[in-house]
Coordinates of N, CA and C in Angstrom, one line a residue:
M673 N 61.1 64.7 92.9 CA 60.3 65.8 92.5 C 60.1 66.8 93.6
S674 N 60.1 66.3 94.9 CA 59.9 67.3 96.0 C 61.2 68.1 96.2
S675 N 62.4 67.6 95.8 CA 63.6 68.4 96.0 C 63.6 69.6 95.0
Q676 N 63.0 69.4 93.8 CA 62.9 70.5 92.8 C 62.0 71.6 93.4
H677 N 61.0 71.3 94.1 CA 60.1 72.4 94.6 C 60.9 73.1 95.7
Q678 N 61.7 72.4 96.5 CA 62.5 73.1 97.5 C 63.5 74.1 96.9
N679 N 64.1 73.7 95.8 CA 65.1 74.6 95.1 C 64.4 75.8 94.5
I680 N 63.2 75.6 94.0 CA 62.4 76.7 93.4 C 62.1 77.7 94.5
A681 N 61.7 77.2 95.7 CA 61.4 78.1 96.8 C 62.6 78.9 97.2
V682 N 63.7 78.3 97.3 CA 65.0 79.0 97.7 C 65.3 80.1 96.6
L683 N 65.2 79.7 95.4 CA 65.5 80.6 94.3 C 64.6 81.8 94.3
N684 N 63.3 81.6 94.5 CA 62.4 82.8 94.6 C 62.6 83.7 95.8
S685 N 63.0 83.1 96.9 CA 63.2 84.0 98.1 C 64.5 84.8 97.9
I686 N 65.5 84.2 97.3 CA 66.8 85.0 97.0 C 66.5 86.1 96.0
Q687 N 65.8 85.7 94.9 CA 65.5 86.8 93.9 C 64.7 87.9 94.5
A688 N 63.7 87.5 95.3 CA 62.9 88.6 96.0 C 63.8 89.4 96.9
Y689 N 64.7 88.8 97.6 CA 65.6 89.5 98.4 C 66.5 90.6 97.7
I690 N 67.0 90.1 96.5 CA 67.8 91.0 95.7 C 66.9 92.1 95.1
N691 N 65.6 91.8 94.8 CA 64.7 92.9 94.3 C 64.5 93.9 95.3
V692 N 64.5 93.5 96.6 CA 64.3 94.5 97.7 C 65.5 95.5 97.6
Y693 N 66.7 95.0 97.4 CA 67.9 95.9 97.3 C 67.7 96.8 96.1
V694 N 67.2 96.3 95.0 CA 67.0 97.1 93.8 C 66.1 98.3 94.1
E695 N 65.0 98.0 94.8 CA 64.0 99.0 95.2 C 64.6 100.1 96.1
I696 N 65.5 99.6 97.0 CA 66.1 100.6 97.9 C 67.1 101.5 97.2
L697 N 67.9 100.9 96.3 CA 69.0 101.6 95.6 C 68.5 102.4 94.4
S698 N 67.3 102.1 93.8 CA 66.9 102.8 92.6 C 66.7 104.3 92.7
P699 N 66.1 104.8 93.8 CA 65.9 106.3 93.9 C 67.3 107.0 94.0
F700 N 68.2 106.4 94.7 CA 69.6 107.0 94.8 C 70.3 106.9 93.5
Y701 N 70.2 105.7 92.8 CA 70.9 105.5 91.5 C 70.3 106.5 90.5
N702 N 69.0 106.7 90.5 CA 68.4 107.6 89.5 C 68.8 109.1 89.7
R703 N 69.3 109.4 90.8 CA 69.7 110.8 91.1 C 71.2 111.1 90.6
L704 N 71.9 110.0 90.2 CA 73.2 110.2 89.7 C 73.2 110.9 88.4
S705 N 74.4 111.4 88.0 CA 74.4 112.1 86.7 C 74.2 111.2 85.5
I706 N 73.8 111.8 84.4 CA 73.5 111.0 83.2 C 74.8 110.3 82.7
D707 N 75.9 111.0 82.9 CA 77.2 110.4 82.4 C 77.4 109.1 83.1
V708 N 77.1 108.9 84.3 CA 77.3 107.7 85.1 C 76.3 106.6 84.6
R709 N 75.0 107.0 84.6 CA 73.9 106.1 84.3 C 73.8 105.7 82.8
Q710 N 74.1 106.6 81.9 CA 73.9 106.3 80.5 C 75.3 106.4 79.8
R711 N 76.2 105.6 80.2 CA 77.5 105.6 79.5 C 77.4 104.9 78.2
R712 N 78.5 104.8 77.5 CA 78.5 104.2 76.2 C 78.0 102.7 76.3
N713 N 77.2 102.3 75.4 CA 76.7 100.9 75.3 C 75.9 100.4 76.5
H714 N 75.3 101.3 77.2 CA 74.6 100.9 78.4 C 73.3 100.1 78.1
K715 N 72.8 100.3 76.9 CA 71.6 99.6 76.5 C 71.9 98.1 76.1
Q716 N 73.1 97.8 75.9 CA 73.5 96.5 75.5 C 73.8 95.5 76.7
L717 N 73.8 96.1 77.9 CA 74.1 95.3 79.1 C 73.0 94.3 79.3
I718 N 73.4 93.1 79.6 CA 72.4 92.0 79.9 C 71.9 92.2 81.4
V719 N 72.9 92.5 82.3 CA 72.5 92.8 83.7 C 72.8 94.2 83.9
S720 N 71.8 95.0 84.4 CA 72.0 96.4 84.6 C 72.9 96.7 85.8
D721 N 73.4 98.0 85.8 CA 74.2 98.4 86.9 C 73.5 98.3 88.3
L722 N 72.2 98.6 88.2 CA 71.4 98.5 89.5 C 71.4 97.1 90.0
Q723 N 71.3 96.1 89.2 CA 71.2 94.8 89.6 C 72.6 94.3 90.1
I724 N 73.7 94.8 89.5 CA 75.0 94.5 90.0 C 75.2 95.1 91.4
L725 N 74.8 96.4 91.5 CA 74.9 97.0 92.8 C 74.1 96.3 93.9
A726 N 72.9 95.8 93.5 CA 72.1 95.0 94.5 C 72.8 93.7 94.8
L727 N 73.5 93.1 93.8 CA 74.3 91.9 94.1 C 75.5 92.2 95.0
M728 N 76.1 93.3 94.8 CA 77.2 93.7 95.7 C 76.7 93.9 97.2
M729 N 75.6 94.5 97.3 CA 75.0 94.6 98.7 C 74.6 93.3 99.3
F730 N 74.1 92.4 98.4 CA 73.7 91.1 98.9 C 75.0 90.3 99.3
Q731 N 76.1 90.5 98.6 CA 77.4 89.8 99.0 C 77.9 90.3 100.3
I732 N 77.7 91.6 100.5 CA 78.2 92.2 101.8 C 77.3 91.7 102.9
E733 N 76.0 91.6 102.7 CA 75.1 91.1 103.8 C 75.4 89.7 104.1
R734 N 75.7 88.9 103.1 CA 76.0 87.5 103.3 C 77.4 87.3 103.9
R735 N 78.2 88.3 103.9 CA 79.5 88.3 104.5 C 80.4 87.3 103.7
T736 N 80.2 87.2 102.4 CA 81.0 86.3 101.6 C 82.2 87.2 101.1
V737 N 83.4 86.8 101.6 CA 84.6 87.6 101.3 C 85.1 87.3 99.9
S738 N 85.0 86.1 99.5 CA 85.5 85.7 98.2 C 84.5 86.0 97.1
Q739 N 84.9 86.8 96.1 CA 83.9 87.1 95.1 C 83.7 85.9 94.2
R740 N 84.7 85.0 94.1 CA 84.6 83.8 93.3 C 83.6 82.9 93.9
Q741 N 83.6 82.7 95.2 CA 82.6 81.9 95.9 C 81.2 82.5 95.8
F742 N 81.1 83.8 95.9 CA 79.8 84.4 95.8 C 79.2 84.2 94.4
H743 N 80.1 84.4 93.4 CA 79.6 84.2 92.0 C 79.2 82.7 91.8
R744 N 79.9 81.8 92.3 CA 79.5 80.4 92.2 C 78.2 80.1 92.9
E745 N 78.0 80.6 94.1 CA 76.7 80.5 94.8 C 75.5 81.1 94.0
T746 N 75.8 82.3 93.5 CA 74.7 83.0 92.8 C 74.3 82.3 91.5
V747 N 75.3 81.7 90.8 CA 75.0 80.9 89.6 C 74.2 79.7 90.0
T748 N 74.6 79.1 91.1 CA 73.9 77.9 91.6 C 72.5 78.2 91.9
Y749 N 72.1 79.3 92.4 CA 70.8 79.7 92.7 C 70.0 80.1 91.4
G750 N 70.7 80.2 90.3 CA 70.0 80.5 89.0 C 69.8 81.9 88.8
I751 N 70.5 82.8 89.5 CA 70.3 84.2 89.3 C 71.1 84.7 88.1
K752 N 70.5 85.5 87.3 CA 71.2 86.0 86.0 C 72.3 86.9 86.4
I753 N 73.5 86.5 86.0 CA 74.7 87.3 86.4 C 75.8 87.0 85.3
P754 N 76.6 88.0 85.0 CA 77.7 87.9 84.0 C 78.7 86.8 84.4
E755 N 79.6 86.4 83.5 CA 80.6 85.4 83.9 C 81.5 86.1 85.0
R756 N 82.3 85.3 85.7 CA 83.0 85.8 86.9 C 83.9 86.9 86.6
S757 N 84.7 86.9 85.6 CA 85.7 87.9 85.4 C 85.0 89.2 85.0
R758 N 83.9 89.2 84.2 CA 83.2 90.4 83.9 C 82.4 90.9 85.1
F759 N 81.9 90.0 85.9 CA 81.2 90.5 87.1 C 82.2 91.2 88.1
S760 N 83.4 90.6 88.2 CA 84.4 91.3 89.1 C 84.8 92.6 88.5
R761 N 85.0 92.7 87.2 CA 85.3 94.0 86.6 C 84.2 95.0 86.8
R762 N 83.0 94.6 86.6 CA 81.9 95.6 86.8 C 81.7 96.0 88.2
C763 N 82.0 95.1 89.2 CA 81.9 95.5 90.6 C 83.0 96.5 90.9
H764 N 84.2 96.3 90.3 CA 85.3 97.2 90.5 C 85.0 98.5 89.9
D765 N 84.4 98.6 88.7 CA 84.0 99.8 88.1 C 82.9 100.6 88.8
L766 N 82.0 99.8 89.5 CA 80.9 100.4 90.2 C 81.2 100.8 91.7
A767 N 82.4 100.6 92.1 CA 82.8 100.8 93.5 C 82.6 102.3 93.8
K768 N 83.0 103.2 92.9 CA 82.8 104.6 93.2 C 81.4 105.0 93.2
V769 N 80.6 104.4 92.4 CA 79.1 104.7 92.4 C 78.5 104.2 93.7
M770 N 79.0 103.0 94.2 CA 78.5 102.5 95.4 C 78.8 103.5 96.6
K771 N 80.0 104.1 96.5 CA 80.4 105.0 97.6 C 79.6 106.3 97.5
T772 N 79.3 106.7 96.3 CA 78.4 107.9 96.2 C 77.0 107.6 96.7
I773 N 76.5 106.5 96.4 CA 75.2 106.1 96.9 C 75.2 106.0 98.4
R774 N 76.2 105.4 98.9 CA 76.3 105.3 100.4 C 76.3 106.7 101.1
N775 N 77.1 107.6 100.5 CA 77.1 109.0 101.1 C 75.7 109.6 101.0
N776 N 75.0 109.4 99.8 CA 73.7 110.0 99.7 C 72.7 109.4 100.7
M777 N 72.8 108.1 100.9 CA 72.0 107.4 101.9 C 72.2 107.9 103.3
L778 N 73.5 108.1 103.6 CA 73.9 108.7 105.0 C 73.3 110.1 105.1
Q779 N 73.4 110.9 104.1 CA 72.8 112.3 104.2 C 71.3 112.2 104.4
R780 N 70.7 111.3 103.8 CA 69.2 111.2 104.0 C 68.8 110.7 105.3
W781 N 69.5 109.6 105.8 CA 69.1 108.9 107.0 C 69.7 109.4 108.3
T782 N 70.7 110.3 108.2 CA 71.3 110.8 109.4 C 71.1 112.3 109.6
R783 N 70.0 112.8 109.2 CA 69.8 114.2 109.3 C 69.6 114.6 110.7
H784 N 69.0 113.8 111.6 CA 68.7 114.1 112.9 C 69.7 113.4 113.9
T785 N 70.9 113.4 113.6 CA 71.9 112.8 114.5 C 72.2 113.7 115.7
A786 N 72.0 113.1 116.8 CA 72.2 113.9 118.1 C 73.7 113.8 118.5
Y787 N 74.3 112.7 118.3 CA 75.7 112.6 118.7 C 76.4 111.5 117.9
S788 N 77.7 111.4 117.9 CA 78.4 110.3 117.2 C 79.5 109.8 118.2
V789 N 79.8 108.5 118.0 CA 80.8 107.8 118.8 C 81.9 107.4 118.0
I790 N 83.2 107.6 118.4 CA 84.4 107.2 117.7 C 85.0 106.1 118.6
D791 N 85.4 105.0 117.9 CA 86.1 103.9 118.6 C 87.0 103.2 117.7
S792 N 87.8 102.4 118.2 CA 88.7 101.6 117.3 C 88.8 100.2 117.8
A793 N 89.2 99.3 116.9 CA 89.3 97.9 117.2 C 90.5 97.3 116.5
P794 N 91.2 96.4 117.2 CA 92.4 95.8 116.6 C 92.1 94.8 115.5
I795 N 93.0 94.8 114.5 CA 93.0 93.8 113.5 C 94.3 93.1 113.6
L796 N 94.3 91.9 114.2 CA 95.5 91.1 114.5 C 95.9 90.4 113.2
L797 N 97.2 90.4 112.9 CA 97.7 89.6 111.8 C 98.4 88.3 112.2
C798 N 98.7 88.2 113.5 CA 99.3 87.0 114.0 C 99.0 86.9 115.5
A799 N 99.4 85.8 116.1 CA 99.2 85.6 117.5 C 100.2 86.5 118.3
P800 N 99.8 87.0 119.5 CA 100.7 87.9 120.2 C 102.1 87.3 120.5
V801 N 102.2 86.0 120.5 CA 103.6 85.4 120.7 C 104.5 85.7 119.6
R802 N 104.0 85.9 118.4 CA 104.8 86.1 117.2 C 104.9 87.6 116.8
N803 N 104.6 88.5 117.7 CA 104.6 89.9 117.4 C 105.9 90.4 116.8
M804 N 107.0 90.0 117.4 CA 108.4 90.5 117.0 C 108.9 89.8 115.8
R805 N 108.4 88.6 115.5 CA 108.9 87.8 114.3 C 108.0 87.9 113.1
A806 N 106.8 88.6 113.2 CA 105.9 88.6 112.1 C 106.5 89.4 110.9
K807 N 106.3 88.9 109.7 CA 106.8 89.6 108.5 C 105.7 90.0 107.5
V808 N 104.5 89.6 107.8 CA 103.3 89.9 106.9 C 103.1 91.4 107.0
F809 N 103.0 92.1 105.9 CA 102.8 93.5 105.8 C 103.8 94.3 106.7
H810 N 105.1 93.8 106.7 CA 106.1 94.4 107.6 C 106.3 95.9 107.3
D811 N 106.0 96.4 106.0 CA 106.2 97.8 105.7 C 105.0 98.7 106.1
V812 N 103.9 98.1 106.3 CA 102.7 99.0 106.6 C 102.1 98.7 108.0
A813 N 102.3 97.5 108.5 CA 101.7 97.1 109.8 C 102.7 97.5 110.9
S814 N 102.2 97.5 112.2 CA 103.1 97.8 113.3 C 102.5 97.1 114.6
I815 N 103.3 97.3 115.7 CA 102.8 96.8 116.9 C 102.1 97.9 117.7
G816 N 101.0 97.6 118.2 CA 100.2 98.5 119.0 C 99.7 97.9 120.3
F817 N 99.0 98.7 121.1 CA 98.5 98.2 122.4 C 97.0 98.5 122.4
N818 N 96.2 97.4 122.8 CA 94.8 97.6 123.0 C 94.6 97.6 124.5
A819 N 94.2 98.8 125.0 CA 94.0 99.0 126.4 C 92.8 98.2 127.0
T820 N 91.8 98.0 126.2 CA 90.6 97.3 126.7 C 90.9 95.8 127.0
K821 N 91.7 95.2 126.1 CA 92.1 93.8 126.3 C 93.4 93.6 126.9
H822 N 94.1 94.7 127.2 CA 95.5 94.6 127.8 C 96.3 93.7 127.0
L823 N 96.5 94.1 125.7 CA 97.1 93.2 124.7 C 98.0 94.0 123.8
H824 N 99.2 93.6 123.6 CA 100.1 94.1 122.6 C 99.8 93.2 121.3
F825 N 99.6 93.9 120.2 CA 99.3 93.1 119.0 C 100.0 93.7 117.8
Y826 N 100.2 92.8 116.8 CA 100.8 93.2 115.5 C 99.7 93.2 114.4
G827 N 99.6 94.4 113.8 CA 98.6 94.4 112.7 C 98.2 95.9 112.5
F828 N 96.9 96.0 112.3 CA 96.2 97.3 112.0 C 95.2 97.7 113.1
K829 N 94.7 98.9 112.9 CA 93.6 99.4 113.8 C 92.5 99.9 112.9
F830 N 91.3 99.5 113.2 CA 90.1 99.9 112.5 C 89.4 101.0 113.3
H831 N 89.5 102.3 112.8 CA 88.8 103.4 113.5 C 87.5 103.7 112.8
C832 N 86.5 104.0 113.7 CA 85.1 104.1 113.1 C 84.4 105.2 113.9
V833 N 83.6 106.0 113.1 CA 82.7 106.9 113.8 C 81.2 106.5 113.4
M834 N 80.4 106.3 114.5 CA 79.1 105.8 114.3 C 78.1 106.8 114.9
T835 N 76.9 107.0 114.2 CA 75.9 107.9 114.7 C 75.1 107.2 115.8
N836 N 74.3 108.0 116.5 CA 73.5 107.4 117.6 C 72.4 106.5 117.0
E837 N 72.1 106.6 115.7 CA 71.1 105.7 115.1 C 71.7 104.4 114.6
G838 N 73.1 104.2 114.7 CA 73.7 103.0 114.4 C 74.3 103.0 113.0
Y839 N 74.4 104.1 112.3 CA 75.0 104.2 111.0 C 76.5 104.5 111.0
V840 N 77.3 103.8 110.3 CA 78.7 104.1 110.2 C 78.9 105.3 109.3
A841 N 79.3 106.4 109.8 CA 79.4 107.6 109.1 C 80.8 107.8 108.5
G842 N 81.8 107.1 109.0 CA 83.2 107.2 108.5 C 84.1 106.1 109.1
Y843 N 85.1 105.7 108.4 CA 86.0 104.7 109.0 C 87.4 104.9 108.3
E844 N 88.4 104.3 109.0 CA 89.7 104.4 108.5 C 90.5 103.2 109.1
V845 N 91.4 102.7 108.3 CA 92.3 101.6 108.8 C 93.7 102.2 108.8
T846 N 94.4 102.1 110.0 CA 95.7 102.6 110.1 C 96.7 101.6 110.7
K847 N 97.9 101.9 110.9 CA 98.9 101.1 111.6 C 98.4 100.9 113.0
A848 N 98.8 99.8 113.7 CA 98.3 99.6 115.1 C 98.9 100.6 116.0
S849 N 100.0 101.2 115.7 CA 100.6 102.2 116.6 C 100.0 103.6 116.6
I850 N 99.1 103.8 115.7 CA 98.5 105.1 115.6 C 97.4 105.3 116.7
H851 N 97.5 106.4 117.4 CA 96.5 106.6 118.5 C 95.2 107.1 117.9
D852 N 94.1 106.9 118.6 CA 92.8 107.3 118.1 C 92.7 108.8 118.0
V853 N 93.4 109.6 118.8 CA 93.3 111.0 118.7 C 93.8 111.6 117.4
R854 N 94.8 110.9 116.9 CA 95.4 111.4 115.6 C 94.5 111.2 114.4
V855 N 93.5 110.3 114.5 CA 92.6 110.0 113.4 C 91.2 110.6 113.6
A856 N 91.0 111.1 114.8 CA 89.6 111.6 115.2 C 89.2 112.8 114.3
E857 N 90.1 113.7 114.0 CA 89.8 114.9 113.2 C 89.3 114.5 111.8
E858 N 90.1 113.5 111.2 CA 89.7 113.1 109.8 C 88.4 112.3 109.8
L859 N 88.1 111.5 110.9 CA 86.9 110.8 111.0 C 85.7 111.8 111.1
L860 N 85.9 112.8 111.9 CA 84.8 113.8 112.0 C 84.5 114.5 110.7
E861 N 85.6 114.8 109.9 CA 85.4 115.4 108.6 C 84.6 114.5 107.7
Q862 N 84.9 113.2 107.7 CA 84.2 112.2 106.9 C 82.7 112.2 107.3
A863 N 82.5 112.2 108.6 CA 81.1 112.1 109.2 C 80.3 113.4 108.8
S864 N 81.0 114.5 108.8 CA 80.3 115.8 108.4 C 80.0 115.9 107.0
S865 N 80.9 115.3 106.1 CA 80.8 115.4 104.7 C 79.7 114.4 104.2
S866 N 79.4 113.4 104.9 CA 78.4 112.4 104.4 C 77.1 112.7 104.9

């Protein structure tokens, strides 16, 4: 009997956590056009778009990469969610909405940005010993050099522009051989548009 009470406590805390996301997202979601919010058959949805967006944010915060695993955990906690394939499809359909909401949040919260910092980080696809023999993503990845770690690596580079308040204003993933200067102009455009 005591184990049931523990499960109920976990269930309530997770539902409350998701409700916090719903409260944060709802003013931004309500500002979207009516075409997005009130599409065909929107009243027949069992789980609203706002709840799906909150679940997407919860998945990001939990750093669960696999949507299948996240869906399984969410169902285990007893949270109302569509079946896995429909949930994946709705998340995919709402990706553009999430990007729009993210840009609106950045505009609201980064009004008083004093400065921005641009940096990059390596994304290694194999151990440095295998750089010349690696075949994963051979048509899009390349060999680059990370000066901070004094390391030649095979993979990609993650370029990011961050405000002084800690918000990521823009990002891009490129080949490892692309220098930061070649991406800086595009990152600054992303930061100014958001």
